[in-house]
XYZ file of C-alpha atoms in Angstrom:
677
model
C 141.886 94.403 117.177
C 142.079 92.973 120.697
C 145.207 91.597 122.311
C 144.715 87.947 123.222
C 145.096 88.583 126.961
C 142.882 91.678 127.058
C 139.253 91.155 128.011
C 138.439 94.787 127.222
C 140.393 97.033 124.859
C 139.772 100.751 124.345
C 141.440 102.227 121.275
C 141.878 105.992 120.775
C 138.461 106.847 122.216
C 137.326 110.436 121.644
C 133.940 111.402 123.078
C 132.168 114.730 123.432
C 128.920 116.192 124.738
C 126.905 118.784 122.858
C 125.672 121.481 125.255
C 124.144 124.941 124.952
C 127.538 126.340 125.904
C 129.322 124.404 123.185
C 131.019 121.046 122.691
C 132.673 119.475 125.762
C 135.554 117.168 124.754
C 135.173 114.833 127.734
C 137.346 111.916 126.516
C 140.405 112.762 124.419
C 142.214 109.823 122.849
C 142.024 107.209 125.605
C 143.829 103.893 125.097
C 143.280 101.334 127.837
C 143.190 97.556 128.245
C 141.708 95.392 130.987
C 142.994 91.869 131.487
C 140.984 88.924 132.714
C 140.987 88.690 136.495
C 142.697 92.017 137.209
C 141.555 95.057 139.172
C 142.408 98.301 137.399
C 142.228 101.458 139.519
C 141.185 104.680 137.788
C 142.050 107.925 139.613
C 141.889 111.657 138.936
C 140.089 114.829 139.988
C 136.384 115.453 139.379
C 135.807 116.214 135.712
C 138.825 114.208 134.556
C 136.572 111.773 132.680
C 136.662 108.691 134.938
C 132.904 108.152 135.249
C 132.286 109.216 131.647
C 134.731 106.566 130.439
C 133.018 103.851 132.512
C 129.563 104.866 131.270
C 130.850 104.915 127.683
C 132.027 101.312 128.084
C 128.587 100.130 129.184
C 126.690 102.489 126.868
C 124.585 104.398 129.386
C 125.513 107.964 128.440
C 122.603 110.144 127.214
C 122.095 109.380 123.526
C 120.710 112.791 122.598
C 123.904 114.767 123.194
C 126.739 112.204 123.363
C 128.982 111.807 120.337
C 131.688 109.175 119.980
C 133.811 111.015 117.447
C 136.521 108.407 117.104
C 137.769 105.138 118.576
C 136.616 101.659 119.527
C 135.719 99.728 122.675
C 136.382 96.034 122.025
C 134.747 93.329 124.154
C 134.560 89.714 122.924
C 134.706 90.763 119.285
C 132.092 93.494 119.673
C 132.850 97.175 119.209
C 130.657 98.567 121.992
C 131.250 102.106 120.750
C 129.303 101.363 117.586
C 126.747 98.749 118.614
C 122.979 99.178 118.665
C 121.085 99.473 121.959
C 119.620 95.939 121.726
C 123.156 94.488 121.561
C 124.329 96.642 124.461
C 121.361 95.472 126.559
C 122.553 91.874 126.155
C 126.068 92.857 127.222
C 124.910 94.792 130.297
C 124.522 92.557 133.314
C 125.701 89.321 131.739
C 128.969 90.665 130.309
C 129.588 94.001 132.009
C 127.865 95.377 135.133
C 128.207 98.662 136.970
C 127.756 99.882 140.533
C 127.536 103.566 141.395
C 128.631 105.908 144.175
C 125.219 106.597 145.708
C 123.117 103.424 145.914
C 120.120 105.392 147.229
C 119.728 107.177 143.897
C 120.480 103.990 141.929
C 117.919 101.784 143.688
C 114.192 102.132 142.971
C 112.545 103.433 146.181
C 109.148 101.955 145.183
C 110.374 98.348 144.801
C 111.604 95.926 147.435
C 115.301 95.142 147.289
C 114.505 91.501 146.520
C 112.347 92.414 143.522
C 115.081 94.663 142.142
C 117.615 91.842 142.276
C 114.981 89.476 140.835
C 114.507 91.864 137.908
C 118.236 91.739 137.165
C 118.234 87.934 137.324
C 115.205 87.492 135.045
C 116.465 89.993 132.459
C 119.219 87.604 131.403
C 118.171 84.187 132.723
C 114.944 82.291 132.129
C 114.401 80.808 135.568
C 111.199 79.656 137.305
C 110.074 82.082 140.020
C 110.997 79.705 142.858
C 114.503 79.171 141.507
C 114.956 82.898 140.837
C 113.857 83.697 144.396
C 116.372 81.197 145.774
C 119.099 82.826 143.698
C 118.172 86.270 145.066
C 118.397 84.871 148.594
C 121.831 83.344 147.876
C 123.067 86.619 146.370
C 121.987 88.631 149.418
C 123.665 86.114 151.695
C 126.835 86.173 149.568
C 127.181 89.944 149.804
C 126.944 89.735 153.596
C 123.375 90.838 154.309
C 122.112 89.091 157.440
C 118.504 87.875 157.715
C 118.372 87.821 153.916
C 114.873 86.295 153.743
C 113.528 89.249 155.753
C 115.684 91.890 154.097
C 114.680 90.935 150.554
C 111.120 92.056 151.388
C 112.263 95.485 152.582
C 112.694 98.760 150.673
C 115.953 100.698 150.110
C 115.121 103.329 152.743
C 115.060 100.546 155.356
C 118.692 99.683 154.577
C 121.801 101.450 155.898
C 124.244 102.981 153.404
C 126.530 99.960 153.570
C 123.637 97.527 153.122
C 122.338 99.477 150.112
C 125.758 99.242 148.501
C 125.804 95.488 149.202
C 122.392 95.242 147.511
C 123.778 97.100 144.475
C 126.665 94.633 144.334
C 124.160 91.748 144.464
C 122.286 93.256 141.484
C 125.547 93.721 139.572
C 126.620 90.128 140.261
C 123.234 88.585 139.465
C 124.419 87.214 136.108
C 128.096 86.642 136.972
C 129.530 89.326 134.667
C 133.033 89.198 133.217
C 133.649 92.844 134.100
C 132.459 95.023 136.977
C 132.678 98.804 136.662
C 132.754 100.191 140.216
C 132.262 103.977 140.163
C 133.268 105.413 143.560
C 131.504 102.495 145.331
C 132.856 103.333 148.800
C 133.125 107.145 148.767
C 129.922 107.772 150.742
C 130.683 105.082 153.350
C 132.382 105.087 156.746
C 135.935 103.826 156.926
C 134.942 100.490 158.527
C 132.029 99.861 156.129
C 134.292 100.931 153.265
C 136.838 98.300 154.309
C 134.096 95.635 154.418
C 132.855 96.505 150.905
C 136.406 96.444 149.510
C 137.060 93.036 151.088
C 133.750 91.755 149.695
C 134.581 92.911 146.153
C 138.084 91.415 146.335
C 136.732 88.080 147.613
C 134.057 87.882 144.903
C 136.587 88.875 142.245
C 138.859 86.002 143.296
C 135.965 83.522 143.366
C 134.615 84.422 139.925
C 137.818 85.464 138.150
C 136.035 88.721 137.373
C 137.818 91.861 136.125
C 137.109 95.177 137.849
C 137.642 98.800 136.876
C 137.612 100.536 140.259
C 137.099 104.311 140.105
C 137.987 106.378 143.163
C 139.511 109.688 144.215
C 140.728 108.003 147.432
C 144.285 106.866 146.719
C 144.326 104.785 149.908
C 141.430 102.688 148.598
C 143.162 102.297 145.222
C 146.398 101.210 146.955
C 144.426 98.501 148.742
C 142.450 97.153 145.824
C 144.253 97.724 142.494
C 146.713 95.557 140.566
C 147.307 98.361 138.053
C 146.492 102.067 138.237
C 145.588 104.523 135.469
C 145.741 108.262 136.211
C 143.305 110.448 134.236
C 143.529 114.176 133.640
C 141.382 116.316 131.326
C 139.947 113.320 129.488
C 143.269 111.513 128.917
C 145.253 108.745 130.592
C 148.462 110.530 131.626
C 150.119 107.639 133.481
C 149.495 103.926 133.851
C 151.400 101.163 135.565
C 151.440 98.499 138.233
C 150.192 99.761 141.583
C 153.741 99.891 142.953
C 154.912 101.786 139.840
C 152.411 104.583 140.435
C 152.651 104.853 144.217
C 156.435 104.481 144.587
C 157.918 105.412 141.201
C 155.401 107.702 139.472
C 156.798 109.939 136.732
C 154.019 112.377 135.855
C 153.860 115.654 137.851
C 150.074 115.261 138.117
C 150.503 111.870 139.803
C 153.034 113.475 142.138
C 150.497 116.172 142.971
C 147.704 113.721 143.780
C 149.979 111.638 146.003
C 151.512 114.652 147.756
C 148.077 116.101 148.551
C 147.040 112.877 150.315
C 148.063 112.938 153.998
C 149.256 109.731 155.589
C 149.171 108.992 159.308
C 152.801 110.182 159.432
C 152.168 113.505 157.654
C 153.137 116.539 159.739
C 153.772 120.217 159.054
C 151.745 123.365 158.700
C 150.772 123.143 155.021
C 149.571 120.240 152.874
C 150.698 120.175 149.262
C 148.025 121.319 146.812
C 147.959 121.200 143.027
C 147.943 124.834 141.861
C 145.234 126.125 139.551
C 142.220 124.241 138.212
C 141.615 121.690 135.432
C 141.153 123.145 131.932
C 137.823 124.066 130.373
C 137.189 121.176 127.976
C 134.935 123.385 125.855
C 138.043 125.252 124.715
C 140.773 123.871 122.422
C 143.797 122.601 124.362
C 147.214 123.325 122.922
C 150.129 121.280 124.163
C 149.963 119.439 127.477
C 146.658 120.098 129.281
C 148.469 119.970 132.644
C 151.121 122.544 131.652
C 149.433 125.600 133.312
C 149.487 123.770 136.681
C 152.888 122.111 136.239
C 155.853 123.870 137.852
C 158.169 121.608 135.827
C 156.595 122.592 132.478
C 158.971 123.385 129.610
C 158.429 125.382 126.432
C 157.452 122.250 124.507
C 154.620 121.591 127.008
C 152.912 124.775 125.831
C 153.088 123.724 122.180
C 152.952 119.967 121.770
C 151.005 117.220 123.513
C 153.389 114.612 124.980
C 153.179 111.005 123.771
C 153.120 108.030 126.133
C 156.759 107.357 127.052
C 157.764 103.852 128.123
C 159.236 103.714 131.629
C 159.222 99.909 131.853
C 157.262 96.979 130.432
C 154.439 97.780 132.870
C 154.790 101.540 133.269
C 154.015 104.399 130.836
C 153.617 108.165 131.342
C 152.702 111.081 129.067
C 155.167 113.765 130.163
C 157.955 115.536 128.288
C 160.112 115.074 131.406
C 160.757 111.541 130.119
C 162.174 112.767 126.808
C 165.910 111.898 126.529
C 166.791 115.595 126.123
C 164.673 116.816 129.067
C 166.418 118.041 132.237
C 166.571 115.530 135.091
C 163.803 116.153 137.630
C 163.404 114.070 140.785
C 160.023 113.177 142.236
C 159.134 115.082 145.425
C 160.685 113.679 148.591
C 157.344 112.471 149.979
C 156.905 110.254 146.901
C 160.403 108.792 147.214
C 159.868 108.108 150.911
C 156.660 106.123 150.455
C 156.904 102.592 151.757
C 159.956 103.263 153.932
C 159.220 102.134 157.457
C 162.042 104.228 158.935
C 159.979 107.355 158.352
C 157.109 106.232 160.572
C 159.543 105.263 163.334
C 161.177 108.705 163.216
C 157.768 110.353 163.358
C 156.859 108.381 166.478
C 160.116 109.182 168.249
C 159.450 112.890 167.663
C 155.845 112.562 168.803
C 154.828 115.378 171.108
C 157.744 117.662 170.150
C 155.354 120.215 168.656
C 153.545 122.280 171.260
C 149.785 122.336 171.091
C 148.619 125.752 169.930
C 145.693 126.238 172.318
C 145.640 128.132 175.612
C 144.285 126.893 178.940
C 141.192 129.068 178.554
C 138.026 127.004 178.046
C 136.148 128.320 175.012
C 133.266 125.823 175.067
C 132.177 123.413 177.775
C 129.501 120.800 177.214
C 128.290 119.043 180.377
C 126.157 115.880 180.436
C 124.592 116.827 177.097
C 121.770 114.641 175.828
C 119.855 114.595 172.569
C 117.233 111.934 171.905
C 114.959 111.316 168.941
C 111.668 109.435 168.925
C 111.997 106.222 166.937
C 108.713 104.366 166.564
C 107.721 104.523 170.200
C 111.257 104.159 171.567
C 113.974 106.748 172.090
C 117.212 106.899 170.118
C 119.917 108.474 172.291
C 122.002 110.196 169.595
C 124.051 112.118 172.185
C 124.135 110.314 175.508
C 125.331 112.174 178.619
C 128.362 113.646 176.842
C 130.810 116.073 178.446
C 133.560 117.907 176.567
C 135.831 120.972 176.833
C 137.248 122.919 173.885
C 140.157 125.255 174.600
C 140.720 128.611 172.933
C 142.761 128.293 169.749
C 142.729 124.503 169.462
C 141.438 122.229 166.741
C 139.441 119.394 168.259
C 138.786 116.523 165.852
C 135.670 114.395 166.280
C 135.557 111.016 164.518
C 133.299 107.976 164.426
C 131.005 106.071 162.094
C 127.725 107.396 160.696
C 125.054 107.368 163.377
C 127.508 107.726 166.258
C 126.201 111.227 167.043
C 129.005 113.479 165.689
C 126.844 115.740 163.553
C 124.015 115.679 166.107
C 126.444 116.943 168.740
C 127.573 119.789 166.470
C 124.023 120.762 165.547
C 122.854 120.590 169.166
C 125.679 122.891 170.255
C 124.622 125.301 167.473
C 121.010 125.210 168.669
C 119.789 123.672 165.408
C 118.543 120.762 167.546
C 116.911 121.289 170.934
C 118.927 119.435 173.573
C 117.141 116.862 175.737
C 119.304 117.637 178.749
C 122.633 118.990 179.983
C 124.315 122.377 179.693
C 126.352 124.256 177.096
C 128.662 127.009 178.341
C 130.401 129.411 175.944
C 133.287 131.067 177.776
C 131.609 132.391 180.946
C 128.053 132.378 179.634
C 125.786 129.388 180.307
C 123.475 128.658 177.396
C 121.403 125.995 179.168
C 119.740 123.694 176.652
C 117.199 126.166 175.251
C 118.227 129.285 173.373
C 116.049 132.389 173.468
C 116.017 134.622 170.385
C 118.458 137.216 171.742
C 120.706 134.600 173.318
C 120.730 132.639 170.056
C 121.743 135.754 168.127
C 124.610 136.515 170.510
C 125.689 132.883 170.479
C 125.729 132.682 166.669
C 127.912 135.758 166.472
C 130.530 133.839 168.442
C 129.892 130.343 167.033
C 129.405 129.506 163.364
C 129.035 126.278 161.393
C 130.409 125.027 158.068
C 128.314 122.256 156.518
C 129.174 119.097 154.586
C 127.374 119.872 151.337
C 128.303 123.393 150.236
C 125.670 123.363 147.504
C 122.586 122.492 149.558
C 123.656 124.841 152.376
C 123.824 127.864 150.026
C 120.586 129.504 148.860
C 120.586 129.000 145.058
C 118.445 132.121 144.561
C 120.962 134.464 146.188
C 124.217 135.751 144.750
C 127.413 134.888 146.617
C 127.761 138.440 147.930
C 124.250 138.317 149.388
C 124.949 134.967 151.072
C 128.158 136.225 152.701
C 126.495 139.525 153.705
C 123.548 137.911 155.544
C 125.316 137.563 158.891
C 126.840 141.034 158.675
C 123.409 142.593 158.082
C 121.678 140.489 160.746
C 124.215 141.516 163.390
C 124.469 145.188 162.303
C 128.195 144.878 161.637
C 128.323 147.262 158.645
C 128.169 151.070 158.875
C 126.673 151.509 155.416
C 126.326 149.836 152.013
C 129.881 150.688 150.981
C 131.264 149.210 154.207
C 129.155 146.087 153.657
C 130.471 145.629 150.114
C 134.026 146.165 151.317
C 133.646 143.565 154.090
C 132.224 141.034 151.610
C 135.102 141.687 149.181
C 137.659 141.267 151.995
C 136.035 138.023 153.159
C 136.071 136.553 149.650
C 139.726 137.538 149.275
C 140.509 135.990 152.669
C 139.170 132.594 151.573
C 141.008 132.749 148.249
C 138.186 133.880 145.944
C 138.069 136.812 143.543
C 135.854 139.599 144.977
C 133.948 139.568 141.660
C 132.514 136.198 142.738
C 130.089 138.300 144.798
C 128.001 138.692 141.625
C 127.836 134.981 140.833
C 125.335 132.317 141.896
C 126.248 129.049 143.694
C 125.625 126.883 140.595
C 128.371 128.823 138.768
C 131.019 127.692 141.275
C 132.903 124.424 141.721
C 132.520 122.339 144.892
C 135.742 123.708 146.366
C 134.731 127.284 145.570
C 131.302 126.768 147.162
C 132.937 125.438 150.314
C 135.138 128.546 150.435
C 131.942 130.625 150.277
C 130.622 128.608 153.229
C 133.782 129.473 155.166
C 133.498 133.165 154.205
C 129.888 133.176 155.422
C 130.974 131.644 158.735
C 133.760 134.231 159.146
C 131.475 137.180 158.334
C 130.320 137.668 161.938
C 133.879 137.375 163.319
C 133.232 134.189 165.330
C 135.509 132.741 167.987
C 134.503 129.111 167.398
C 133.737 127.314 164.129
C 132.045 123.912 163.977
C 133.061 122.272 160.691
C 130.740 119.329 159.984
C 132.358 117.068 157.346
C 133.590 120.144 155.415
C 135.788 118.220 152.954
C 134.102 114.847 152.423
C 132.478 115.852 149.106
C 135.703 117.279 147.618
C 138.650 115.986 145.564
C 141.883 115.213 147.389
C 143.698 118.362 146.199
C 140.668 120.553 147.008
C 140.470 118.887 150.438
C 144.079 119.900 151.034
C 143.308 123.495 149.970
C 140.367 123.757 152.405
C 142.339 122.236 155.287
C 145.262 124.596 154.606
C 142.829 127.525 154.558
C 141.240 126.520 157.878
C 144.665 126.144 159.518
C 145.785 129.528 158.148
C 142.623 131.287 159.349
C 142.878 129.644 162.743
C 146.463 130.812 163.144
C 145.703 134.375 162.000
C 142.461 134.833 163.939
C 142.996 132.610 166.977
C 139.911 130.575 166.094
C 138.809 127.489 167.966
C 137.779 124.710 165.585
C 135.580 121.648 166.140
C 136.410 119.529 163.078
C 133.935 116.682 162.466
C 134.936 114.169 159.781
C 135.222 110.513 158.841
C 138.545 110.939 156.957
C 140.741 109.880 159.847
C 144.061 110.732 158.157
C 142.945 114.317 157.557
C 141.533 114.605 161.098
C 144.848 113.467 162.529
C 146.724 115.974 160.389
C 144.651 119.039 161.343
C 143.788 118.284 164.986
C 145.508 119.019 168.284
C 143.242 116.636 170.195
C 140.794 114.013 168.947
C 137.659 112.504 170.442
C 136.306 109.176 169.189
C 132.516 108.829 169.348
C 130.549 105.600 169.528
C 126.817 105.254 170.262
C 126.418 108.836 171.452
C 129.422 108.838 173.778
C 133.098 109.739 173.540
C 134.963 106.481 174.155
C 138.526 107.814 173.777
C 140.096 111.277 173.856
C 143.774 112.149 173.452
C 146.334 114.272 171.649
C 146.264 113.454 167.937
C 149.619 111.651 167.653
C 149.056 109.812 170.914
C 145.638 108.539 169.838
C 146.862 107.192 166.495
C 150.082 105.622 167.749
C 148.667 104.259 171.019
C 144.913 103.628 170.630
C 143.543 101.996 173.765
C 139.808 101.513 173.184
C 138.924 98.544 170.907
C 136.656 100.759 168.800
C 139.478 103.247 168.176
C 141.783 100.369 167.241
C 139.213 99.090 164.736
C 138.754 102.537 163.162
C 142.490 103.114 162.762
C 143.108 99.633 161.363
C 140.524 100.335 158.648
C 142.116 103.600 157.435
C 143.216 103.117 153.813
C 146.705 104.475 153.156
C 148.228 105.390 149.799
C 150.862 102.696 150.191
C 150.240 99.320 148.464
C 152.732 97.341 150.562
C 151.256 98.587 153.834
C 147.758 97.867 152.560
C 148.822 94.372 151.526
C 150.211 93.473 154.944
C 147.954 95.365 157.336
C 145.565 93.497 159.603
C 142.082 94.933 160.017
C 140.579 94.644 163.499
C 136.860 94.068 164.070
C 135.141 95.833 166.949
C 132.824 93.560 168.934
C 130.740 95.842 171.186
C 129.218 92.977 173.183
C 132.647 92.016 174.464
C 132.971 95.409 176.110
C 130.049 94.765 178.476
C 132.211 93.356 181.238
C 130.576 95.384 183.999
C 127.584 97.540 184.685
C 127.234 100.058 181.880
C 126.810 102.862 184.407
C 130.360 102.290 185.708
C 131.940 102.998 182.332
C 133.016 106.602 181.948
C 135.963 108.551 180.550
C 138.922 107.954 182.836
C 142.437 109.343 182.498
C 144.966 106.613 181.695
C 147.990 108.882 181.298
C 147.963 112.705 181.403
C 145.741 113.923 178.564
C 144.670 110.455 177.381
C 141.156 109.371 178.426
C 139.326 106.095 177.733
C 135.778 104.993 178.532
C 136.257 102.106 180.951
C 135.552 100.726 184.420
C 137.823 101.662 187.314
C 139.172 98.104 187.328
C 140.418 98.483 183.727
C 142.613 101.551 184.296
C 145.752 99.659 185.362
C 145.366 97.214 182.458
C 145.111 100.104 179.990
C 148.168 101.805 181.517
C 150.156 98.617 180.896
C 148.782 98.431 177.351
C 149.861 102.025 176.686
C 153.370 101.277 177.927
C 153.638 98.184 175.687
C 152.438 100.114 172.631
C 154.884 102.940 173.310
C 157.840 100.581 173.620
C 156.919 98.527 170.551
C 156.574 101.677 168.401
C 159.957 103.015 169.515
C 161.617 99.666 168.749
C 159.970 99.894 165.307
């Protein structure tokens, strides 16, 4: 049964779902243990079985079509895989709790947050109402929610995303569980809020001696939080080891692929690594190693026989035939071997600026004193506040900042989706003013297109892919006849890496990455000169993110496109961008070349953002110091005197005139310290 030191033990778990299309073998022979007081990271692409495994542990998978075909889940002498619902209800909350990716869909919108936590408390503890209320208050305070007595009376929609996730953590901790299952708990959050939630979970875990299974596709987050890491692929654990084993000495080609596709702040070059192909269809029988069709190191045996778990060390195991004594010697990719070596980052800094920026001196888009305000209960919310910006032909301009800073509002206002409150927008030599007439809007949208964050909600589910891509062509009379239209659609789908036959499919038949490619094809259909990409990769797996970024860079190079790339993944923004603007409270507070901004951040808000970036390097994560931005400290003079001022050529910071010399000295110190290493 259970090892003495294991709090949770999963033995040869096989689980499937019955669907109209056939049986889906979602979990295929998983063996996994969780020790008391450890944090186990669980990583892998969408569909690998991470969330299904967590839900199987706690018994919340749909009963009507879930079948546990084989295996056991041991917890304190109970086999959770075979227990009745009444037993599982006692285990949930008190023994094992779970928090989910999207707290908005997990919280009841009709109940106050306090009552929802109260419900969790009373389910497992018989406490008087006064005592239960006091416990709810203490829980809210413990998870870092200020004004807890007021907040407990509010509803989920009155909370920010970070506060809702804190409330979910309070519910999960209500009965001090032994185990917390955290399913992508920070994926939907900004980098700074993400860092706060991770620190909160780590602090609570240390206080309570709790064990955590932390599921994420963000390897930087896993490097920060996990003691051990398990890599899942096609319903199996393919590698498991200490965090340093996986990040510095991984042995499975799939682990190499995930790590190589994750850009660090030092990543340069024209093309990010991507894992070829797609995961297997788990409705079909799998012969041999499920990863073999995507594995460039695959041997004949991989096609025939499933590899066992080979022992690398006492803490490290991997299921790959490359570890067989008779297998040819294969080294991990260079980028894996170089992880953790500080010399690499020093070399990168010394070469900073060697690559020429691709753009010309021609201004493609100029935004002058742009304003966009929203009514907010009698007051005005200045989402974009007197913002000026130039985009040059052929450049990629990255725009970063936390949720609510105005990034997406700026993009949508430029597109004319929002009516500007003031200022001007000039495209090349044509002034658009702040109000677009019908004809002007049509001409503008032929030159400027937008790619949206959620490729599913931005595609009409009732139209076939070909119809979606053809809309812009038809609207702008860009096709001579039906045959020409069909040919253009086929060429566009091919350009973005899709089979032309996808034209006859519907959006629901495509994966997230494929849908985003359709969104790009739709944007390209009218032959635009500028594309505004609003969080185009945030909903995608790391390897799919790399594919989309590679595609955008390729298209930009081939077509001379100008790209406004809005995102909260700061590592990816740094990789793709020529210049970067940092937004805070509706204004750009710092603007510089990408390498310059990341190596020599001058504004305190930029410093805080960069310090919060999770990197796929456990030793760096262990020793890094996170900075906290205190906006009140920046009010050293009249607000009207703060504006973007040039500190060195090409590097601008929002500051008073009196601060320029101080910031120049700061830049010089940062430059010298980086060169010295």
